[in-house]
Coordinates of C-alpha atoms in Angstrom, one line a residue:
X1 CA 140.0 139.6 89.4
X2 CA 136.7 139.6 91.6
X3 CA 135.2 142.8 91.1
X4 CA 135.5 142.8 87.6
X5 CA 132.5 142.9 85.8
X6 CA 131.9 140.0 83.2
X7 CA 131.0 140.0 79.7
X8 CA 127.0 139.1 79.9
X9 CA 126.7 141.4 83.4
X10 CA 128.7 144.5 80.6
X11 CA 127.0 143.7 77.8
X12 CA 123.4 143.7 79.8
X13 CA 124.7 147.1 81.0
X14 CA 125.3 148.1 77.5
X15 CA 121.7 147.1 76.8
X16 CA 119.7 148.8 79.2
X17 CA 121.9 152.0 78.6
X18 CA 121.3 152.2 75.0
X19 CA 117.5 150.8 75.3
X20 CA 117.4 154.2 78.1
X21 CA 119.0 156.3 74.7
X22 CA 117.0 154.4 72.4
X23 CA 113.8 155.8 74.5
X24 CA 115.0 159.3 75.4
X25 CA 116.1 159.6 71.3
X26 CA 112.8 158.6 70.3
X27 CA 110.8 160.7 72.1
X28 CA 112.6 163.9 71.3
X29 CA 112.0 162.9 67.7
X30 CA 108.2 162.2 68.6
X31 CA 108.5 165.7 70.2
X32 CA 110.6 167.1 67.7
X33 CA 107.9 166.0 64.9
X34 CA 104.5 166.6 66.9
X35 CA 106.3 170.3 67.4
X36 CA 106.9 170.7 63.4
X37 CA 103.1 169.0 62.8
X38 CA 102.0 171.9 65.4
X39 CA 103.8 175.0 63.7
X40 CA 103.0 173.5 60.1
X41 CA 99.2 173.8 61.4
X42 CA 99.8 177.0 62.9
X43 CA 101.0 178.4 59.5
X44 CA 98.5 176.7 57.3
X45 CA 95.4 177.0 59.5
X46 CA 94.8 181.7 59.0
X47 CA 94.8 180.4 55.4
X48 CA 91.4 178.5 55.6
X49 CA 89.6 180.8 58.0
X50 CA 87.6 183.5 56.8
X51 CA 88.4 186.5 58.7
X52 CA 91.7 186.0 57.1
X53 CA 90.8 185.9 53.6
X54 CA 88.8 189.1 53.3
X55 CA 89.3 191.5 50.8
X56 CA 87.8 194.5 49.2
X57 CA 88.5 193.0 45.9
X58 CA 86.5 189.8 45.5
X59 CA 89.7 188.6 43.3
X60 CA 92.8 188.8 45.0
X61 CA 91.1 186.6 48.0
X62 CA 93.8 184.1 48.9
X63 CA 92.1 180.9 47.9
X64 CA 94.7 178.4 46.9
X65 CA 95.1 176.6 49.6
X66 CA 91.3 176.3 50.2
X67 CA 91.6 175.2 46.6
X68 CA 94.2 173.0 47.5
X69 CA 92.6 171.1 50.3
X70 CA 89.9 170.2 47.6
X71 CA 87.5 173.4 49.3
X72 CA 86.3 176.3 48.1
X73 CA 85.2 179.9 48.5
X74 CA 81.7 181.7 48.5
X75 CA 81.2 185.4 48.9
X76 CA 76.8 185.4 50.5
X77 CA 74.9 189.1 50.2
X78 CA 72.6 189.7 52.7
X79 CA 70.1 187.4 51.5
X80 CA 72.5 184.5 51.6
X81 CA 72.8 184.4 47.8
X82 CA 76.2 182.9 46.3
X83 CA 77.4 186.3 44.6
X84 CA 80.6 185.4 44.1
X85 CA 82.7 181.8 44.2
X86 CA 86.6 180.7 43.5
X87 CA 87.8 176.8 43.9
X88 CA 87.6 173.4 44.0
X89 CA 83.9 171.3 44.3
X90 CA 81.8 174.9 43.4
X91 CA 80.0 173.6 40.7
X92 CA 78.1 170.9 43.4
X93 CA 77.8 174.0 45.7
X94 CA 74.6 175.8 46.1
X95 CA 73.7 178.6 45.1
X96 CA 71.7 180.0 47.9
X97 CA 71.6 179.1 51.7
X98 CA 68.8 179.4 53.9
X99 CA 69.6 180.9 57.9
X100 CA 68.9 177.2 58.8
X101 CA 71.3 175.6 56.1
X102 CA 74.5 177.6 57.4
X103 CA 73.6 177.0 61.4
X104 CA 73.6 173.5 60.5
X105 CA 77.4 173.8 59.0
X106 CA 78.4 174.7 62.5
X107 CA 75.8 173.4 65.4
X108 CA 75.0 169.8 63.8
X109 CA 78.5 167.8 64.6
X110 CA 79.1 167.8 61.0
X111 CA 83.2 166.4 61.4
X112 CA 82.9 165.2 57.7
X113 CA 84.0 168.7 56.6
X114 CA 85.1 172.5 57.3
X115 CA 83.4 175.6 57.3
X116 CA 84.4 179.1 58.3
X117 CA 82.3 182.0 58.3
X118 CA 83.2 185.7 58.4
X119 CA 80.9 188.8 58.3
X120 CA 82.8 191.7 55.8
X121 CA 81.2 194.9 54.6
X122 CA 82.0 196.1 50.8
X123 CA 83.5 199.7 50.2
X124 CA 80.4 200.9 49.3
X125 CA 78.9 199.8 52.4
X126 CA 76.8 196.4 51.5
X127 CA 77.2 193.8 54.3
X128 CA 78.7 190.6 52.8
X129 CA 79.5 187.2 54.2
X130 CA 82.3 184.9 53.2
X131 CA 81.7 181.7 53.7
X132 CA 85.3 179.0 53.6
X133 CA 84.4 175.1 52.9
X134 CA 86.9 172.5 53.0
X135 CA 84.7 168.8 52.7
X136 CA 86.3 165.7 53.1
X137 CA 87.4 165.9 56.5
X138 CA 91.1 167.7 55.4
X139 CA 90.7 170.3 58.3
X140 CA 89.0 169.7 61.4
X141 CA 88.3 171.6 63.9
X142 CA 89.6 170.6 67.8
X143 CA 88.2 171.2 71.5
X144 CA 90.9 170.5 74.1
X145 CA 90.2 170.0 78.0
X146 CA 92.3 173.3 79.7
X147 CA 91.3 172.7 83.2
X148 CA 90.8 169.0 84.4
X149 CA 88.8 167.7 87.8
X150 CA 89.7 165.2 90.0
X151 CA 87.5 162.3 88.6
X152 CA 89.8 163.6 85.0
X153 CA 93.4 163.7 87.2
X154 CA 92.4 159.6 88.3
X155 CA 91.5 158.5 85.0
X156 CA 94.2 159.9 83.0
X157 CA 96.9 158.9 86.3
X158 CA 95.3 154.6 86.0
X159 CA 95.9 154.4 82.1
X160 CA 99.8 156.0 82.9
X161 CA 100.7 153.6 85.7
X162 CA 98.9 150.6 83.0
X163 CA 101.3 151.8 80.8
X164 CA 103.9 152.0 82.5
X165 CA 103.9 148.8 83.7
X166 CA 102.9 146.9 80.6
X167 CA 106.0 149.0 79.2
X168 CA 108.2 147.9 82.0
X169 CA 107.1 144.4 82.0
X170 CA 107.7 144.0 78.5
X171 CA 111.1 145.8 79.0
X172 CA 112.2 143.0 81.2
X173 CA 111.0 140.1 79.0
X174 CA 113.3 141.6 76.2
X175 CA 116.1 142.1 78.4
X176 CA 115.6 138.2 79.8
X177 CA 115.5 137.3 76.1
X178 CA 118.4 139.2 75.6
X179 CA 120.5 137.2 78.4
X180 CA 119.4 134.5 77.4
X181 CA 120.7 134.9 73.9
X182 CA 124.0 136.4 75.0
X183 CA 124.5 133.7 77.1
X184 CA 124.2 131.0 74.8
X185 CA 126.3 132.5 71.9
X186 CA 128.6 134.4 73.8
X187 CA 129.5 133.8 77.4
X188 CA 129.3 130.1 77.3
X189 CA 132.3 129.8 74.2
X190 CA 134.2 132.5 76.5
X191 CA 133.5 129.9 79.5
X192 CA 134.3 127.3 77.6
X193 CA 137.9 128.9 76.2
X194 CA 138.8 129.2 79.5
X195 CA 138.1 125.8 80.7
X196 CA 139.9 124.9 77.7
X197 CA 142.8 127.0 79.0
X198 CA 142.8 125.6 82.7
X199 CA 143.5 122.4 81.6
X200 CA 145.9 123.5 79.1
X201 CA 147.6 125.1 81.7
X202 CA 147.4 121.7 84.0
X203 CA 149.1 119.4 81.7
X204 CA 146.4 118.4 79.8
X205 CA 148.0 118.2 75.9
X206 CA 145.2 117.0 74.6
X207 CA 142.2 119.4 75.1
X208 CA 140.4 120.8 72.0
X209 CA 137.4 123.3 71.8
X210 CA 134.3 121.9 69.9
X211 CA 131.2 124.8 70.2
X212 CA 129.1 126.1 67.8
X213 CA 128.8 130.8 67.5
X214 CA 129.7 133.5 65.7
X215 CA 132.5 133.9 63.2
X216 CA 134.5 136.2 65.5
X217 CA 134.4 133.1 68.6
X218 CA 135.2 130.6 65.6
X219 CA 138.0 132.1 64.8
X220 CA 138.8 132.0 68.8
X221 CA 137.8 128.3 68.9
X222 CA 140.2 128.0 65.9
X223 CA 143.2 129.7 67.1
X224 CA 143.3 128.1 70.5
X225 CA 143.2 125.2 68.9
X226 CA 146.0 125.6 66.5
X227 CA 147.8 126.3 69.7
X228 CA 146.9 124.0 71.7
X229 CA 148.5 121.3 68.6
X230 CA 151.7 123.9 68.8
X231 CA 152.5 123.7 72.2
X232 CA 151.5 119.6 71.9
X233 CA 154.1 119.2 69.4
X234 CA 156.5 121.5 71.8
X235 CA 156.3 119.7 74.0
X236 CA 157.1 116.6 72.3
X237 CA 159.7 118.4 70.6
X238 CA 161.1 119.0 74.0
X239 CA 160.8 115.9 75.5
X240 CA 162.9 114.4 72.5
X241 CA 165.7 117.2 72.8
X242 CA 166.1 116.0 76.4
X243 CA 166.4 112.4 75.4
X244 CA 168.6 113.6 73.2
X245 CA 170.4 114.9 75.7
X246 CA 170.3 112.3 77.7
X247 CA 171.7 109.9 75.1
X248 CA 174.3 111.9 73.9
X249 CA 176.2 112.4 77.7
X250 CA 175.8 109.1 77.8
X251 CA 177.8 108.3 74.7
X252 CA 180.3 111.2 75.5
X253 CA 180.6 109.0 78.9
X254 CA 181.0 106.2 77.0
X255 CA 183.3 107.3 74.3
X256 CA 185.6 108.6 76.8
X257 CA 185.4 106.1 79.3
X258 CA 187.6 103.5 77.1
X259 CA 190.1 105.3 75.8
X260 CA 190.8 107.2 79.4
X261 CA 190.4 103.3 80.7
X262 CA 193.1 102.4 78.2
X263 CA 195.6 105.5 78.9
X264 CA 194.9 104.8 83.0
X265 CA 196.1 101.1 81.9
X266 CA 198.8 101.4 79.8
X267 CA 200.3 104.6 82.2
X268 CA 200.1 102.5 84.8
X269 CA 202.3 99.6 83.2
X270 CA 204.7 102.4 82.1
X271 CA 204.9 103.7 85.8
X272 CA 205.7 100.3 87.4
X273 CA 208.1 99.5 85.0
X274 CA 206.2 96.5 83.8
X275 CA 206.9 96.3 80.1
X276 CA 209.5 93.6 79.0
X277 CA 211.2 95.6 76.8
X278 CA 212.0 98.8 75.0
X279 CA 210.2 97.7 71.9
X280 CA 206.8 97.6 74.2
X281 CA 207.3 100.9 76.1
X282 CA 207.3 102.3 72.8
X283 CA 204.2 100.2 71.4
X284 CA 202.2 101.4 74.6
X285 CA 203.4 104.6 74.1
X286 CA 202.6 105.0 70.9
X287 CA 199.0 103.6 72.2
X288 CA 198.9 106.0 74.9
X289 CA 199.2 108.7 72.3
X290 CA 196.8 107.3 69.9
X291 CA 193.5 106.8 72.8
X292 CA 194.6 110.6 73.4
X293 CA 194.7 111.9 69.9
X294 CA 191.2 110.1 69.8
X295 CA 190.3 111.9 72.8
X296 CA 191.5 115.6 71.7
X297 CA 189.7 115.2 68.2
X298 CA 186.5 114.3 70.3
X299 CA 186.6 117.1 72.1
X300 CA 187.5 119.5 69.3
X301 CA 184.4 118.2 67.3
X302 CA 181.8 119.2 70.2
X303 CA 183.4 122.4 70.0
X304 CA 182.9 122.6 66.7
X305 CA 179.5 121.2 67.3
X306 CA 179.1 123.7 69.9
X307 CA 180.0 126.8 68.1
X308 CA 177.7 125.3 65.2
X309 CA 174.6 125.5 67.7
X310 CA 175.5 128.5 68.8
X311 CA 173.8 132.5 68.3
X312 CA 177.2 133.9 69.3
X313 CA 180.0 133.3 66.7
X314 CA 180.0 135.2 63.4
X315 CA 182.0 133.9 60.4
X316 CA 183.6 135.9 57.9
X317 CA 182.1 134.5 54.1
X318 CA 183.8 135.4 50.8
X319 CA 182.9 134.8 47.4
X320 CA 185.1 131.4 47.1
X321 CA 185.7 129.0 44.0
X322 CA 182.9 125.9 46.1
X323 CA 184.7 123.4 42.3
X324 CA 188.5 124.4 44.0
X325 CA 187.3 123.5 47.5
X326 CA 185.6 120.7 46.0
X327 CA 188.9 119.0 44.3
X328 CA 191.4 120.3 47.4
X329 CA 189.2 118.1 49.5
X330 CA 189.4 115.3 47.1
X331 CA 193.2 115.8 46.8
X332 CA 193.2 115.4 50.6
X333 CA 192.0 112.1 50.9
X334 CA 192.8 110.7 47.5
X335 CA 195.6 108.7 48.6
X336 CA 194.1 107.1 51.8
X337 CA 191.3 105.9 49.3
X338 CA 193.7 104.4 47.0
X339 CA 195.7 102.6 50.0
X340 CA 192.5 100.8 51.1
X341 CA 191.5 100.1 47.4
X342 CA 188.7 101.9 46.8
X343 CA 188.1 103.4 43.9
X344 CA 187.6 107.5 44.0
X345 CA 185.7 109.6 40.9
X346 CA 185.6 112.5 41.7
X347 CA 183.2 114.7 39.0
X348 CA 183.6 119.1 39.3
X349 CA 182.9 121.6 36.8
X350 CA 186.7 123.3 35.0
X351 CA 185.5 125.9 35.8
X352 CA 184.8 128.1 38.8
X353 CA 182.0 127.9 40.5
X354 CA 181.5 131.2 43.0
X355 CA 179.7 130.9 46.2
X356 CA 179.4 132.9 49.5
X357 CA 180.5 130.8 52.0
X358 CA 183.3 130.5 54.8
X359 CA 185.3 128.9 53.4
X360 CA 186.7 126.6 56.7
X361 CA 183.2 125.5 57.4
X362 CA 182.1 124.1 53.9
X363 CA 185.8 122.6 53.3
X364 CA 184.9 121.3 57.1
X365 CA 181.5 119.5 55.6
X366 CA 182.9 117.9 52.8
X367 CA 185.8 117.0 54.5
X368 CA 183.6 114.5 57.0
X369 CA 181.2 113.7 54.0
X370 CA 184.3 112.2 52.2
X371 CA 185.8 110.1 55.5
X372 CA 182.8 108.8 56.4
X373 CA 182.8 107.2 53.0
X374 CA 186.4 106.4 53.7
X375 CA 185.7 104.9 57.1
X376 CA 182.4 103.1 56.3
X377 CA 183.3 101.2 52.7
X378 CA 185.6 98.4 52.0
X379 CA 188.4 97.6 49.0
X380 CA 186.3 97.3 46.5
X381 CA 183.9 99.8 47.0
X382 CA 183.6 103.4 44.5
X383 CA 183.4 106.3 46.3
X384 CA 182.1 109.7 44.2
X385 CA 182.1 113.4 44.2
X386 CA 179.9 115.4 42.0
X387 CA 179.2 119.4 42.3
X388 CA 175.9 120.3 39.7
X389 CA 175.3 124.6 39.0
X390 CA 172.0 125.6 38.5
X391 CA 171.2 129.6 38.3
X392 CA 169.6 129.2 41.8
X393 CA 172.0 126.9 43.7
X394 CA 174.6 124.4 43.6
X395 CA 174.5 121.1 44.9
X396 CA 177.5 118.7 46.0
X397 CA 177.0 114.7 46.2
X398 CA 179.2 112.1 48.4
X399 CA 178.4 109.3 48.0
X400 CA 179.3 105.0 47.6
X401 CA 177.9 102.3 46.5
X402 CA 178.4 100.5 49.6
X403 CA 176.2 98.5 51.9
X404 CA 174.3 101.9 53.1
X405 CA 172.8 103.0 56.5
X406 CA 170.6 100.9 57.9
X407 CA 166.4 101.9 58.3
X408 CA 166.3 102.5 61.2
X409 CA 169.0 105.2 61.6
X410 CA 168.2 106.8 58.2
X411 CA 166.0 109.2 60.3
X412 CA 168.5 110.3 62.8
X413 CA 171.5 110.4 61.3
X414 CA 172.4 113.7 61.3
X415 CA 171.8 113.6 65.0
X416 CA 175.0 113.7 67.5
X417 CA 176.8 110.7 68.0
X418 CA 174.6 108.8 65.3
X419 CA 176.8 106.3 63.9
X420 CA 176.0 104.0 61.3
X421 CA 176.3 100.6 62.5
X422 CA 174.6 102.6 66.2
X423 CA 177.1 100.4 67.7
X424 CA 179.6 102.6 70.5
X425 CA 183.1 101.7 69.3
X426 CA 186.3 103.3 69.8
X427 CA 187.1 103.0 66.2
X428 CA 188.8 106.8 65.9
X429 CA 185.2 108.1 64.5
X430 CA 183.6 111.0 67.0
X431 CA 180.0 110.1 65.7
X432 CA 180.0 113.8 65.0
X433 CA 181.0 114.1 61.8
X434 CA 177.4 114.7 60.3
X435 CA 176.0 116.6 62.9
X436 CA 179.0 119.2 62.0
X437 CA 178.6 118.9 58.7
X438 CA 174.5 119.9 58.9
X439 CA 175.8 122.7 61.1
X440 CA 177.9 124.1 59.0
X441 CA 175.4 124.1 55.7
X442 CA 173.0 125.4 57.7
X443 CA 174.7 128.3 58.7
X444 CA 174.9 129.3 55.0
X445 CA 171.7 129.1 54.6
X446 CA 171.9 125.8 53.3
X447 CA 170.7 121.4 52.8
X448 CA 171.8 118.7 53.5
X449 CA 169.9 115.6 53.7
X450 CA 170.3 111.7 52.9
X451 CA 169.1 110.1 49.6
X452 CA 166.9 107.6 51.1
X453 CA 165.7 105.5 47.2
X454 CA 169.4 105.8 46.5
X455 CA 171.5 102.8 46.6
X456 CA 174.1 102.4 49.4
X457 CA 174.8 106.3 51.2
X458 CA 174.4 108.8 48.9
X459 CA 174.0 112.8 51.1
X460 CA 173.4 115.8 49.0
X461 CA 174.4 119.5 50.2
X462 CA 172.0 122.1 48.7
X463 CA 173.9 125.6 48.9
X464 CA 172.4 129.4 47.3
X465 CA 174.3 130.9 44.2
X466 CA 174.7 134.1 45.6
X467 CA 177.6 136.7 45.8
X468 CA 178.3 139.0 49.0
X469 CA 180.7 141.5 50.1
X470 CA 184.0 141.1 50.9
X471 CA 184.3 140.4 54.4
X472 CA 180.9 140.4 55.2
X473 CA 180.6 139.2 58.7
X474 CA 176.9 137.3 59.7
X475 CA 176.1 135.9 63.0
X476 CA 174.2 133.2 64.2
X477 CA 172.3 131.8 62.2
X478 CA 170.7 135.0 60.6
X479 CA 170.5 135.6 56.4
X480 CA 174.1 136.7 55.0
X481 CA 175.3 140.1 53.5
X482 CA 174.5 140.3 49.9

């Protein structure tokens, strides 16, 4: 990790390389343009030199380039009189010249106009001169130094060194400015992210990032803070789960300890022969049986709850008649409600209600809700079971008009070992009924909840109205095959 280059150093190196490459490209482009200019001029210059324009037939002299540059051509006889002219501005030109005027065109340092003069002999043997004149500085004569002396070389090297020093100073200043901007906009936010990750790893759950930067880094900040929020929630859920597990173990220990102690007591009385008569022996044996039955029921419920929470067991699902399933569950407990003096109202459609489900799990869920209603209501109460059907789902409702569930328990009523009165009693209930019902419903992609606004206790089950392939199996909590 120590040998790895930092982002700041990498960006600096990239900046230097980019600058060098950009300089090379700029030099190559400039040289190419300069060469192209020279090539163009080299091709154009002969078209304005008098020696290249001479023709025996004066009408065929190619003066177009001279004219395009605003100039003209003139043919002078031996007396320097103009005998032929073509081009732009010839009207303002002289019709005759003196030798002094001709010399002045070339030797008086006139840089505002271009002149070219070439003598030639006509086919009839008479001498003439061709004059090319281009005013306005369109074409200029240049002088170049072909050979330098020591003084010239020293001056040139001085200029070159000063130029390089100024360039180096400007380049270093731009690098420094770039590094400052980079540190502010990139490296500082990244350093803040690193510090935040370190603090999160050390257990600082409330660590968050707050900085201003470019869009990508602001997006990184948003995602970091969202990750921190989720980690905090996960940690809170983990603590809650651990607390629930500890409470669950305490509840299991309590629910097993009391009946086991009772069984030990009665068994010791029977072992020592301390019962008074046959009737008392039968009574003690019956109490031992009831307590053992409670323990067996508790173990069975724990086993069923474990299977429902596991991802491994697969349950075979079929298209079942939910209406008939609810009627059967109600019929099994109807006599018990009647014996306890509780009015039991069943409102189930006569027509079949087809859903894809595991018949045993859904029957267990409905039966557990009815058993809870039977257990926690007294004579004179009313309990109802209803089934409502819509296009997308079916709703099973088990409710009563009893005292209801206390506000302290409503949020955790579907957790294991939670009872309506929050008291741990060996009353024949394990406190797992609603947890098992919840697991069974969720295995079918359904939902179960307690109606918080209803009077008494009203619990709803919502299942999707889906038909499945006969015999389809789905493991864990994955979706069913339809």
